[in-house]
Coordinates of C-alpha atoms in Angstrom, one line a residue:
Chain A
X1 CA 249.7 -49.7 132.3
X2 CA 250.0 -52.7 130.1
X3 CA 252.4 -51.4 127.6
X4 CA 255.8 -52.6 128.8
X5 CA 258.0 -49.6 128.1
X6 CA 261.3 -51.2 129.1
X7 CA 260.6 -53.9 126.4
X8 CA 260.2 -51.3 123.7
X9 CA 263.2 -49.2 124.6
X10 CA 265.8 -51.2 122.6
X11 CA 263.3 -51.3 119.7
X12 CA 262.9 -47.6 119.8
X13 CA 266.7 -47.2 119.7
X14 CA 267.0 -49.6 116.8
X15 CA 264.3 -47.6 115.0
X16 CA 266.2 -44.4 115.5
X17 CA 269.4 -46.0 114.1
X18 CA 267.6 -47.4 111.1
X19 CA 265.9 -44.1 110.2
X20 CA 269.2 -42.3 110.4
X21 CA 270.8 -44.9 108.1
X22 CA 267.9 -44.6 105.6
X23 CA 268.0 -40.8 105.7
X24 CA 271.7 -40.9 104.8
X25 CA 271.2 -43.3 102.0
X26 CA 268.3 -41.2 100.6
X27 CA 270.3 -38.0 100.8
X28 CA 272.9 -39.5 98.6
X29 CA 270.3 -40.1 95.9
X30 CA 269.2 -36.4 95.9
X31 CA 271.9 -34.8 93.8
X32 CA 271.2 -37.2 90.9
X33 CA 267.5 -36.5 91.2
X34 CA 268.1 -32.8 91.1
X35 CA 270.2 -33.2 88.0
X36 CA 267.5 -35.2 86.3
X37 CA 265.0 -32.6 87.2
X38 CA 267.1 -30.0 85.4
X39 CA 267.6 -32.3 82.4
X40 CA 263.9 -33.1 82.2
X41 CA 263.0 -29.4 82.2
X42 CA 265.1 -28.8 79.2
X43 CA 264.0 -31.9 77.3
X44 CA 261.4 -32.0 74.6
X45 CA 257.9 -32.0 76.2
X46 CA 256.2 -33.9 73.4
X47 CA 258.7 -36.8 73.8
X48 CA 258.0 -36.8 77.5
X49 CA 254.2 -36.9 77.0
X50 CA 254.7 -39.8 74.6
X51 CA 256.4 -41.7 77.4
X52 CA 253.7 -40.8 79.9
X53 CA 251.1 -42.2 77.5
X54 CA 253.1 -45.3 77.0
X55 CA 253.3 -45.8 80.8
X56 CA 249.5 -46.2 80.9
X57 CA 246.7 -45.8 83.3
X58 CA 248.2 -47.8 86.2
X59 CA 251.3 -45.8 86.4
X60 CA 251.0 -43.2 89.2
X61 CA 253.4 -40.5 88.0
X62 CA 252.9 -36.9 87.2
X63 CA 252.5 -35.5 83.7
X64 CA 254.3 -32.3 82.6
X65 CA 252.4 -29.2 81.8
X66 CA 253.6 -26.4 79.5
X67 CA 255.8 -25.1 82.4
X68 CA 259.3 -26.5 82.2
X69 CA 259.6 -29.0 85.2
X70 CA 262.8 -27.5 86.6
X71 CA 261.5 -23.9 86.7
X72 CA 260.7 -22.2 89.9
X73 CA 258.3 -19.2 90.2
X74 CA 258.7 -16.4 92.7
X75 CA 255.6 -15.2 94.6
X76 CA 253.4 -12.7 92.7
X77 CA 252.2 -9.5 94.4
X78 CA 249.4 -10.1 96.9
X79 CA 246.2 -8.3 95.8
X80 CA 245.3 -5.4 98.2
X81 CA 242.1 -7.2 99.1
X82 CA 241.5 -10.9 99.0
X83 CA 238.6 -13.0 100.4
X84 CA 240.3 -16.0 102.0
X85 CA 237.8 -18.8 102.7
X86 CA 238.7 -22.1 104.5
X87 CA 236.6 -25.1 105.5
X88 CA 237.4 -28.2 107.5
X89 CA 235.4 -31.1 108.8
X90 CA 235.4 -33.5 111.7
X91 CA 233.2 -36.4 112.7
X92 CA 232.0 -38.8 115.3
X93 CA 232.0 -42.3 113.8
X94 CA 229.2 -44.7 114.8
X95 CA 230.1 -47.0 117.6
X96 CA 228.2 -50.3 117.9
X97 CA 229.1 -50.5 121.5
X98 CA 227.6 -47.2 122.4
X99 CA 224.0 -46.7 123.6
X100 CA 222.8 -45.8 120.2
X101 CA 223.9 -46.1 116.6
X102 CA 224.4 -42.7 115.0
X103 CA 227.2 -40.5 113.5
X104 CA 227.9 -36.8 113.4
X105 CA 229.6 -34.5 110.9
X106 CA 230.8 -31.1 111.9
X107 CA 232.0 -28.6 109.4
X108 CA 233.8 -25.4 110.3
X109 CA 234.3 -22.4 108.0
X110 CA 236.0 -19.1 108.2
X111 CA 235.8 -16.1 105.8
X112 CA 238.7 -13.6 106.2
X113 CA 238.4 -10.5 104.1
X114 CA 242.1 -9.7 104.0
X115 CA 242.9 -6.0 103.7
X116 CA 239.5 -4.9 105.0
X117 CA 240.4 -4.9 108.7
X118 CA 237.1 -6.5 109.5
X119 CA 236.6 -9.3 112.0
X120 CA 236.4 -12.6 110.1
X121 CA 233.1 -14.4 109.9
X122 CA 233.1 -17.9 111.3
X123 CA 230.7 -20.8 111.1
X124 CA 230.3 -24.2 112.6
X125 CA 227.6 -26.6 111.4
X126 CA 227.1 -29.9 113.1
X127 CA 224.7 -32.5 111.7
X128 CA 223.5 -35.7 113.4
X129 CA 222.7 -38.7 111.2
X130 CA 220.4 -41.2 112.8
X131 CA 217.7 -42.3 110.3
X132 CA 217.8 -45.8 108.9
X133 CA 218.7 -44.5 105.4
X134 CA 221.6 -42.6 106.8
X135 CA 223.0 -45.6 108.7
X136 CA 222.7 -48.4 106.3
X137 CA 224.0 -48.8 102.7
X138 CA 221.9 -50.1 99.8
X139 CA 222.8 -53.7 100.5
X140 CA 221.8 -53.4 104.2
X141 CA 225.3 -53.3 105.6
X142 CA 226.2 -50.6 108.2
X143 CA 227.7 -47.4 107.0
X144 CA 231.5 -47.4 106.9
X145 CA 234.0 -44.8 107.9
X146 CA 234.9 -44.3 104.3
X147 CA 231.4 -43.2 103.5
X148 CA 231.3 -40.9 106.4
X149 CA 234.6 -39.4 105.4
X150 CA 233.2 -39.0 101.9
X151 CA 230.1 -37.2 103.2
X152 CA 232.3 -35.0 105.3
X153 CA 234.5 -34.1 102.3
X154 CA 231.4 -33.2 100.3
X155 CA 230.1 -31.1 103.2
X156 CA 233.5 -29.2 103.4
X157 CA 233.4 -28.5 99.7
X158 CA 229.7 -27.3 100.1
X159 CA 230.7 -24.9 102.9
X160 CA 233.4 -23.4 100.6
X161 CA 230.9 -23.1 97.8
X162 CA 228.4 -21.3 100.1
X163 CA 231.0 -18.8 101.3
X164 CA 232.4 -18.3 97.7
X165 CA 228.9 -17.5 96.4
X166 CA 228.7 -14.7 99.0
X167 CA 231.7 -12.9 97.5
X168 CA 231.4 -14.0 93.9
X169 CA 233.2 -11.8 91.4
X170 CA 235.7 -10.5 94.0
X171 CA 239.2 -11.9 94.3
X172 CA 238.7 -15.1 96.4
X173 CA 240.9 -17.9 97.6
X174 CA 239.1 -21.0 98.8
X175 CA 241.3 -23.3 100.8
X176 CA 240.8 -27.0 101.7
X177 CA 242.9 -28.8 104.2
X178 CA 243.7 -31.7 101.9
X179 CA 243.9 -32.7 98.2
X180 CA 240.9 -32.1 96.0
X181 CA 240.3 -35.8 95.3
X182 CA 237.3 -37.5 96.8
X183 CA 239.0 -40.5 98.3
X184 CA 235.7 -42.4 98.7
X185 CA 235.6 -43.1 95.0
X186 CA 238.8 -45.0 95.3
X187 CA 237.9 -47.0 98.4
X188 CA 234.3 -48.3 97.7
X189 CA 233.6 -51.8 96.4
X190 CA 231.4 -52.3 93.4
X191 CA 228.3 -53.1 95.4
X192 CA 228.3 -49.7 96.9
X193 CA 229.2 -47.8 93.8
X194 CA 225.8 -46.3 93.3
X195 CA 225.8 -44.6 96.7
X196 CA 229.4 -43.4 96.3
X197 CA 228.4 -41.9 93.0
X198 CA 225.7 -39.9 94.7
X199 CA 228.2 -38.3 97.0
X200 CA 230.6 -37.8 94.1
X201 CA 227.9 -35.9 92.2
X202 CA 227.3 -33.6 95.2
X203 CA 231.0 -33.0 95.4
X204 CA 231.3 -32.2 91.7
X205 CA 228.2 -29.9 92.0
X206 CA 230.0 -27.9 94.7
X207 CA 233.0 -27.7 92.5
X208 CA 230.8 -26.3 89.7
X209 CA 229.5 -23.6 92.1
X210 CA 233.0 -22.6 93.1
X211 CA 234.0 -22.4 89.4
X212 CA 230.9 -20.3 88.7
X213 CA 231.8 -18.0 91.6
X214 CA 235.2 -17.6 90.0
X215 CA 236.9 -18.5 93.3
X216 CA 240.5 -19.7 93.3
X217 CA 240.1 -23.1 94.8
X218 CA 243.2 -24.9 96.2
X219 CA 243.7 -28.0 98.3
X220 CA 246.7 -27.6 100.7
X221 CA 248.5 -30.8 101.6
X222 CA 251.1 -30.4 104.3
X223 CA 254.0 -32.8 104.5
X224 CA 253.0 -34.6 101.3
X225 CA 254.5 -38.1 100.9
X226 CA 253.9 -38.5 97.2
X227 CA 256.6 -39.2 94.7
X228 CA 254.8 -38.5 91.4
X229 CA 257.4 -36.1 90.1
X230 CA 260.2 -38.6 90.9
X231 CA 258.3 -41.3 89.0
X232 CA 258.2 -38.9 86.1
X233 CA 262.0 -38.3 86.4
X234 CA 262.6 -42.0 86.2
X235 CA 260.3 -42.3 83.3
X236 CA 262.1 -39.6 81.4
X237 CA 265.4 -41.6 81.7
X238 CA 263.8 -44.7 80.1
X239 CA 263.8 -45.5 76.4
X240 CA 260.4 -45.9 74.8
X241 CA 261.0 -49.7 74.6
X242 CA 262.2 -49.8 78.2
X243 CA 258.8 -48.6 79.5
X244 CA 257.6 -51.9 80.9
X245 CA 255.6 -52.4 84.1
X246 CA 258.7 -54.0 85.8
X247 CA 261.0 -51.1 85.0
X248 CA 258.4 -48.6 86.2
X249 CA 257.9 -50.3 89.5
X250 CA 261.6 -50.1 90.6
X251 CA 263.7 -47.1 90.1
X252 CA 266.8 -45.5 91.4
X253 CA 264.9 -42.8 93.4
X254 CA 262.9 -45.3 95.3
X255 CA 262.2 -44.1 98.9
X256 CA 262.7 -40.4 98.1
X257 CA 259.7 -38.1 98.1
X258 CA 258.9 -35.1 96.0
X259 CA 259.0 -33.1 99.1
X260 CA 262.7 -33.9 99.8
X261 CA 263.5 -33.1 96.1
X262 CA 261.8 -29.7 96.1
X263 CA 263.1 -28.8 99.6
X264 CA 266.5 -28.7 97.8
X265 CA 265.1 -27.0 94.8
X266 CA 262.7 -24.3 95.8
X267 CA 263.8 -21.0 97.4
X268 CA 261.5 -19.6 100.2
X269 CA 258.1 -18.5 98.7
X270 CA 258.8 -20.0 95.3
X271 CA 256.5 -22.6 93.7
X272 CA 257.5 -25.4 91.4
X273 CA 256.2 -25.9 87.9
X274 CA 252.6 -27.2 87.6
X275 CA 252.1 -30.9 86.9
X276 CA 249.0 -32.8 86.1
X277 CA 247.8 -36.2 87.3
X278 CA 247.7 -39.1 85.0
X279 CA 246.0 -41.5 87.3
X280 CA 242.6 -42.7 86.3
X281 CA 241.5 -41.8 89.8
X282 CA 241.0 -38.3 88.5
X283 CA 239.0 -39.4 85.4
X284 CA 235.7 -38.5 87.1
X285 CA 237.0 -35.0 87.8
X286 CA 238.3 -34.5 84.3
X287 CA 235.0 -35.7 82.8
X288 CA 233.2 -33.1 84.9
X289 CA 235.5 -30.2 83.8
X290 CA 237.6 -30.2 86.9
X291 CA 240.9 -31.7 85.9
X292 CA 243.3 -31.4 88.8
X293 CA 246.9 -30.1 88.6
X294 CA 249.4 -29.6 91.4
X295 CA 252.6 -27.8 92.3
X296 CA 254.9 -27.7 95.3
X297 CA 255.3 -24.6 97.3
X298 CA 258.0 -23.6 99.8
X299 CA 255.9 -21.9 102.6
X300 CA 258.9 -21.6 104.9
X301 CA 259.2 -18.2 106.5
X302 CA 262.6 -16.7 106.7
X303 CA 262.0 -15.2 110.2
X304 CA 260.0 -17.5 112.3
X305 CA 261.7 -18.7 115.5
X306 CA 263.6 -22.0 115.5
X307 CA 262.4 -23.1 112.1
X308 CA 263.6 -19.9 110.4
X309 CA 264.7 -20.5 106.8
X310 CA 264.0 -24.2 106.9
X311 CA 262.1 -25.2 103.8
X312 CA 258.5 -26.2 104.4
X313 CA 257.2 -28.0 101.3
X314 CA 253.5 -28.2 100.7
X315 CA 251.7 -29.7 97.8
X316 CA 249.0 -27.5 96.4
X317 CA 246.2 -29.0 94.2
X318 CA 244.2 -26.7 91.9
X319 CA 241.6 -27.4 89.2
X320 CA 242.7 -26.4 85.7
X321 CA 240.3 -23.6 85.7
X322 CA 242.5 -22.0 88.4
X323 CA 245.8 -23.4 87.2
X324 CA 245.5 -21.9 83.7
X325 CA 244.2 -18.5 84.9
X326 CA 247.4 -16.6 85.9
X327 CA 245.4 -14.1 88.0
X328 CA 243.7 -16.8 90.1
X329 CA 246.8 -18.9 90.3
X330 CA 248.5 -15.8 91.6
X331 CA 245.9 -15.5 94.4
X332 CA 246.6 -19.1 95.3
X333 CA 250.3 -18.6 95.4
X334 CA 250.5 -15.2 97.2
X335 CA 247.4 -15.8 99.3
X336 CA 248.7 -19.1 100.8
X337 CA 252.1 -17.5 101.5
X338 CA 250.5 -14.5 103.2
X339 CA 248.3 -16.9 105.3
X340 CA 251.4 -18.8 106.3
X341 CA 253.4 -15.8 107.4
X342 CA 252.4 -15.6 111.0
X343 CA 251.9 -19.3 111.6
X344 CA 255.3 -20.5 110.4
X345 CA 254.3 -22.3 107.2
X346 CA 250.7 -23.6 107.6
X347 CA 247.8 -21.3 106.5
X348 CA 246.2 -19.4 109.4
X349 CA 242.7 -19.8 107.8
X350 CA 243.1 -23.5 107.9
X351 CA 244.3 -23.5 111.5
X352 CA 241.0 -21.7 112.4
X353 CA 238.8 -23.8 110.2
X354 CA 240.2 -26.9 112.0
X355 CA 239.5 -25.3 115.3
X356 CA 235.9 -24.6 114.3
X357 CA 235.4 -28.1 113.1
X358 CA 237.2 -30.3 115.5
X359 CA 235.1 -32.5 117.8
X360 CA 237.2 -33.3 120.8
X361 CA 236.9 -36.1 123.4
X362 CA 235.0 -34.0 125.9
X363 CA 232.5 -32.8 123.2
X364 CA 232.0 -36.4 122.1
X365 CA 231.1 -37.4 125.7
X366 CA 228.8 -34.4 126.0
X367 CA 226.9 -35.6 122.9
X368 CA 226.7 -39.1 124.3
X369 CA 225.3 -37.8 127.5
X370 CA 222.7 -35.6 125.9
X371 CA 221.7 -38.5 123.7
X372 CA 221.4 -40.8 126.7
X373 CA 219.1 -38.3 128.4
X374 CA 217.0 -37.9 125.2
X375 CA 216.5 -41.7 125.1
X376 CA 215.3 -41.8 128.6
X377 CA 212.9 -38.9 128.0
X378 CA 211.4 -40.9 125.2
X379 CA 211.0 -44.1 127.3
X380 CA 214.1 -45.9 126.0
X381 CA 216.7 -47.5 128.2
X382 CA 220.2 -46.3 127.1
X383 CA 222.7 -49.1 127.6
X384 CA 226.2 -49.4 126.3
X385 CA 227.5 -52.8 125.4
X386 CA 228.9 -55.1 128.1
X387 CA 232.3 -54.9 126.4
X388 CA 232.3 -51.0 126.5
X389 CA 231.2 -51.3 130.1
X390 CA 234.0 -53.6 131.2
X391 CA 236.5 -51.3 129.5
X392 CA 235.3 -48.5 131.7
X393 CA 235.8 -50.7 134.8
X394 CA 239.5 -51.1 134.0
X395 CA 240.0 -47.5 133.0
X396 CA 240.7 -44.7 135.5
X397 CA 241.8 -45.5 139.0
X398 CA 241.1 -43.5 142.1
X399 CA 243.6 -42.5 144.8
X400 CA 242.6 -42.7 148.5
X401 CA 242.6 -39.2 150.0
X402 CA 242.0 -38.2 153.6
Chain B
X1 CA 214.0 -7.8 129.8
X2 CA 214.1 -4.0 129.2
X3 CA 216.8 -2.1 127.2
X4 CA 218.6 -1.0 130.4
X5 CA 218.8 -4.6 131.7
X6 CA 220.1 -5.8 128.3
X7 CA 222.8 -3.2 128.6
X8 CA 223.7 -4.2 132.1
X9 CA 224.0 -8.0 131.2
X10 CA 227.7 -8.8 131.6
X11 CA 227.6 -12.6 131.0
X12 CA 226.6 -15.9 132.6
X13 CA 227.7 -18.0 135.5
X14 CA 230.0 -20.9 134.7
X15 CA 230.9 -22.2 138.2
X16 CA 230.1 -21.0 141.7
X17 CA 229.8 -21.7 145.4
X18 CA 228.1 -19.9 148.2
X19 CA 231.4 -17.9 148.5
X20 CA 231.2 -16.5 145.1
X21 CA 230.8 -17.1 141.4
X22 CA 232.7 -17.1 138.1
X23 CA 231.1 -15.6 135.0
X24 CA 232.2 -15.6 131.4
X25 CA 231.6 -13.1 128.6
X26 CA 232.7 -13.3 125.0
X27 CA 234.0 -9.8 124.5
X28 CA 234.2 -7.3 127.4
X29 CA 233.0 -3.7 127.1
X30 CA 235.6 -1.1 128.2
X31 CA 233.6 -0.2 131.3
X32 CA 232.3 -3.7 132.4
X33 CA 233.4 -5.9 134.0
X34 CA 236.0 -4.0 136.0
X35 CA 237.8 -4.8 139.2
X36 CA 235.8 -3.7 142.3
X37 CA 232.5 -3.6 140.4
X38 CA 229.3 -4.8 142.0
X39 CA 227.2 -7.3 140.1
X40 CA 224.1 -9.5 140.6
X41 CA 223.5 -13.1 139.7
X42 CA 220.1 -14.7 139.9
X43 CA 219.6 -17.6 142.4
X44 CA 216.9 -19.8 143.8
X45 CA 214.8 -19.6 140.7
X46 CA 214.7 -15.8 140.8
X47 CA 213.7 -15.6 144.5
X48 CA 217.1 -14.2 145.4
X49 CA 219.9 -12.4 143.8
X50 CA 223.5 -12.9 144.9
X51 CA 225.6 -9.7 145.1
X52 CA 229.2 -10.1 144.1
X53 CA 232.3 -7.9 143.9
X54 CA 234.5 -8.6 141.0
X55 CA 238.0 -9.4 142.2
X56 CA 239.6 -11.2 139.3
X57 CA 239.4 -10.9 135.5
X58 CA 241.3 -13.3 133.4
X59 CA 241.7 -14.4 129.8
X60 CA 243.2 -17.8 129.0
X61 CA 245.5 -18.3 126.1
X62 CA 246.4 -21.3 124.0
X63 CA 249.2 -22.1 121.6
X64 CA 247.7 -20.2 118.7
X65 CA 247.3 -17.1 120.9
X66 CA 250.9 -17.4 121.9
X67 CA 252.0 -17.9 118.3
X68 CA 250.1 -14.8 117.2
X69 CA 251.5 -12.8 120.0
X70 CA 255.1 -13.4 118.9
X71 CA 254.3 -13.3 115.1
X72 CA 256.2 -10.5 113.4
X73 CA 253.3 -8.5 112.1
X74 CA 250.0 -10.3 112.1
X75 CA 247.4 -8.8 109.8
X76 CA 244.6 -6.6 111.1
X77 CA 242.1 -9.4 110.3
X78 CA 244.1 -12.0 112.3
X79 CA 244.2 -9.6 115.3
X80 CA 240.5 -9.0 115.0
X81 CA 239.9 -12.7 114.6
X82 CA 242.0 -13.6 117.7
X83 CA 240.3 -10.9 119.8
X84 CA 236.7 -11.1 118.7
X85 CA 235.8 -14.2 116.7
X86 CA 237.7 -16.9 118.5
X87 CA 235.9 -18.6 121.3
X88 CA 238.2 -17.4 124.1
X89 CA 235.9 -16.2 126.9
X90 CA 236.9 -13.5 129.3
X91 CA 236.4 -15.0 132.8
X92 CA 235.7 -12.9 135.9
X93 CA 235.4 -14.0 139.5
X94 CA 233.1 -12.3 142.0
X95 CA 233.2 -12.6 145.7
X96 CA 229.7 -13.0 147.3
X97 CA 229.2 -10.0 149.7
X98 CA 225.5 -10.4 150.3
X99 CA 222.2 -11.1 148.6
X100 CA 218.9 -9.4 147.8
X101 CA 215.7 -11.2 148.9
X102 CA 212.1 -10.2 149.6
X103 CA 212.9 -6.6 148.9
X104 CA 215.8 -6.3 151.3
X105 CA 219.6 -6.5 151.3
X106 CA 221.2 -9.1 153.5
X107 CA 224.9 -8.7 154.4
X108 CA 225.9 -12.3 154.7
X109 CA 226.6 -15.3 152.4
X110 CA 223.6 -16.3 150.3
X111 CA 221.5 -19.4 151.2
X112 CA 222.2 -20.9 147.7
X113 CA 224.6 -20.0 144.9
X114 CA 223.3 -19.2 141.4
X115 CA 223.0 -22.0 138.9
X116 CA 225.3 -22.5 136.0
X117 CA 224.2 -20.2 133.1
X118 CA 222.4 -17.8 135.5
X119 CA 222.5 -14.3 134.1
X120 CA 224.9 -11.8 135.6
X121 CA 224.0 -8.1 135.6
X122 CA 226.1 -5.0 136.6
X123 CA 224.4 -3.3 139.6
X124 CA 222.9 0.1 138.7
X125 CA 224.3 3.1 140.5
X126 CA 221.2 3.4 142.6
X127 CA 221.4 -0.3 143.6
X128 CA 225.1 0.1 144.6
X129 CA 224.2 3.1 146.6
X130 CA 221.4 1.4 148.4
X131 CA 223.4 -1.7 149.1
X132 CA 226.6 0.1 150.3
X133 CA 224.7 2.4 152.6
X134 CA 225.3 -0.1 155.4
X135 CA 228.9 -1.1 155.6
X136 CA 228.2 -4.6 156.8
X137 CA 229.6 -6.1 153.6
X138 CA 233.2 -5.1 154.6
X139 CA 233.9 -8.2 156.8
X140 CA 233.1 -10.6 154.0
X141 CA 235.7 -8.9 151.8
X142 CA 238.2 -8.6 154.6
X143 CA 237.8 -12.3 155.5
X144 CA 238.2 -13.6 152.0
X145 CA 241.3 -15.9 151.6
X146 CA 243.8 -15.7 148.9
X147 CA 242.6 -12.7 147.0
X148 CA 244.0 -9.1 147.0
X149 CA 241.7 -8.1 149.8
X150 CA 243.0 -4.6 150.5
X151 CA 243.0 -3.5 146.8
X152 CA 239.6 -5.0 146.4
X153 CA 238.2 -3.2 149.4
X154 CA 239.6 0.1 148.3
X155 CA 238.2 -0.4 144.7
X156 CA 234.8 -1.4 146.0
X157 CA 234.5 1.6 148.3
X158 CA 235.6 4.0 145.6
X159 CA 232.9 2.5 143.3
X160 CA 230.4 2.9 146.1
X161 CA 231.4 6.5 146.7
X162 CA 231.2 7.3 143.0
X163 CA 227.5 6.5 143.0
X164 CA 226.9 9.3 145.6
X165 CA 226.5 13.0 145.0
X166 CA 229.8 14.9 145.2
X167 CA 229.2 16.4 148.6
X168 CA 228.6 13.2 150.4
X169 CA 231.4 11.2 148.9
X170 CA 234.1 12.3 151.3
X171 CA 231.9 11.8 154.4
X172 CA 231.0 8.3 153.1
X173 CA 234.7 7.3 152.7
X174 CA 235.5 8.7 156.1
X175 CA 232.7 6.6 157.6
X176 CA 234.0 3.5 155.7
X177 CA 237.5 4.2 156.9
X178 CA 236.3 4.2 160.5
X179 CA 234.5 0.9 160.0
X180 CA 237.7 -0.5 158.5
X181 CA 239.7 0.8 161.5
X182 CA 237.4 -1.1 163.8
X183 CA 237.8 -4.3 161.8
X184 CA 241.6 -4.0 161.3
X185 CA 242.2 -2.6 164.8
X186 CA 245.4 -4.6 165.4
X187 CA 246.9 -4.2 162.0
X188 CA 248.0 -0.6 161.8
X189 CA 250.3 -0.7 158.7
X190 CA 247.5 -2.4 156.7
X191 CA 245.0 0.1 157.8
X192 CA 247.3 3.0 156.9
X193 CA 247.8 1.5 153.5
X194 CA 244.0 1.1 153.0
X195 CA 243.2 4.7 154.2
X196 CA 245.9 5.9 151.8
X197 CA 244.2 4.1 148.8
X198 CA 240.8 5.5 149.7
X199 CA 242.0 9.1 149.4
X200 CA 241.0 10.8 146.2

């Protein structure tokens, strides 16, 4: 053991103290923020939109929709039958120290026909990538984890679209364990833009399919750390002339999260008003007819063991074609709550999709071993790097037993 | 593989030794596998078949299963999902009590255990009857460590008796009781308990 625990102990204690101090300071900011939320909800929306416009593309706050910001919405009635679809993905990243250079993407999916009593259908689809064109980007550099994540995100969306097409026209909720944004488009450098755009196009095509199948698509973000609504609150207090980059960067609610704000504001089962994103990040989505909105939802269950009654705030992202359709938005709201009922605040369908997707350490090793044997069969000598080998030397120790 | 054999397939071997084997099946049928049942697992590339008596059936849980068990009222779909769709295998352990090779039954430990993934079949009534005609498998059950030997013995003998016509069941159990008496000669309370469990 090379991590010297006694050395960290005092640091851990200092960390605990510091966190407690910070939490107290932040809690003191909350009442003012709640008051501001109330005031903003009652204020003129046009004036607020004017400010949002003035703040510009680089400002990462939320934009109000026609729903007053301070309003909360109780859960609508759950439909007697609802197809609940969920997809999640997992991967093995390429390892240049391993015997061969490859990567793997595994996507798990579950289709629960709620109200039918039928056994849910599950799927798990692994795919191995090993051809030159899979492993190298256009400029010859090795594929990066950002690209693999992007491909995984597109595959998850594809799995949702596949399942949604099978129950097109019937009430359907399609859940993703994350926001709806394709992060890859934010992370790539210009020289890789063309390849990232190819993945983005696939992703948007899957969104088109979900839209055509009339499924209520929703991205579920547990424990969100965003502060887009708080940024909007701050913006609402500024005069038009006061909207300057410097003023926008620092504000009195700094350090707070939207989650902390809505934990105080949302009764169990209620959702917040919808907001939309202003960030240019979503421009590609808007251009393709998939503008994204979000709301916060208290999925806390009143009667669930030690966490009973504690607010559990999730951020739910929906495309406008769901957000502006009250029936589909209702499926998202009531469907997520129903899925959270027996699992204490995180949707059951997503728990299972993750289980069907996850590639654990043991499975990773099994793939390595099978690959090693395949290499031998085809006359190649599998050999891990000397560095990887020396790490194995210093790994596990054996005990002498009689 | 014929239809009957398909029906009788009760899973595959996951781990084993010459003393016995552990099989797993996704969803058990109500009648198989059950405690005290006789089953067969292929070994030695099909040259022999190990005969096992099932002495333990278990299902592992995980945190999700525990959460669902205490959830207030899980939906019907969630229950069906947990019981049928999730990959939670039902495991059963069988004690080796003999093997079948070259057209004959042998009442001793097999020369080699089955391989991982070997198919496990329930023994047909006729096979159970033929194998249990001789009572030489009793010592292997009685000598097994750390398993509920007496209950297993009684269950296996009741299974064996049930494969016989009504009129010979009692004589068979009486004969088995005598064999047990010889083997358990010095342990009268245990013998009494066993004879008691054999009575219909």
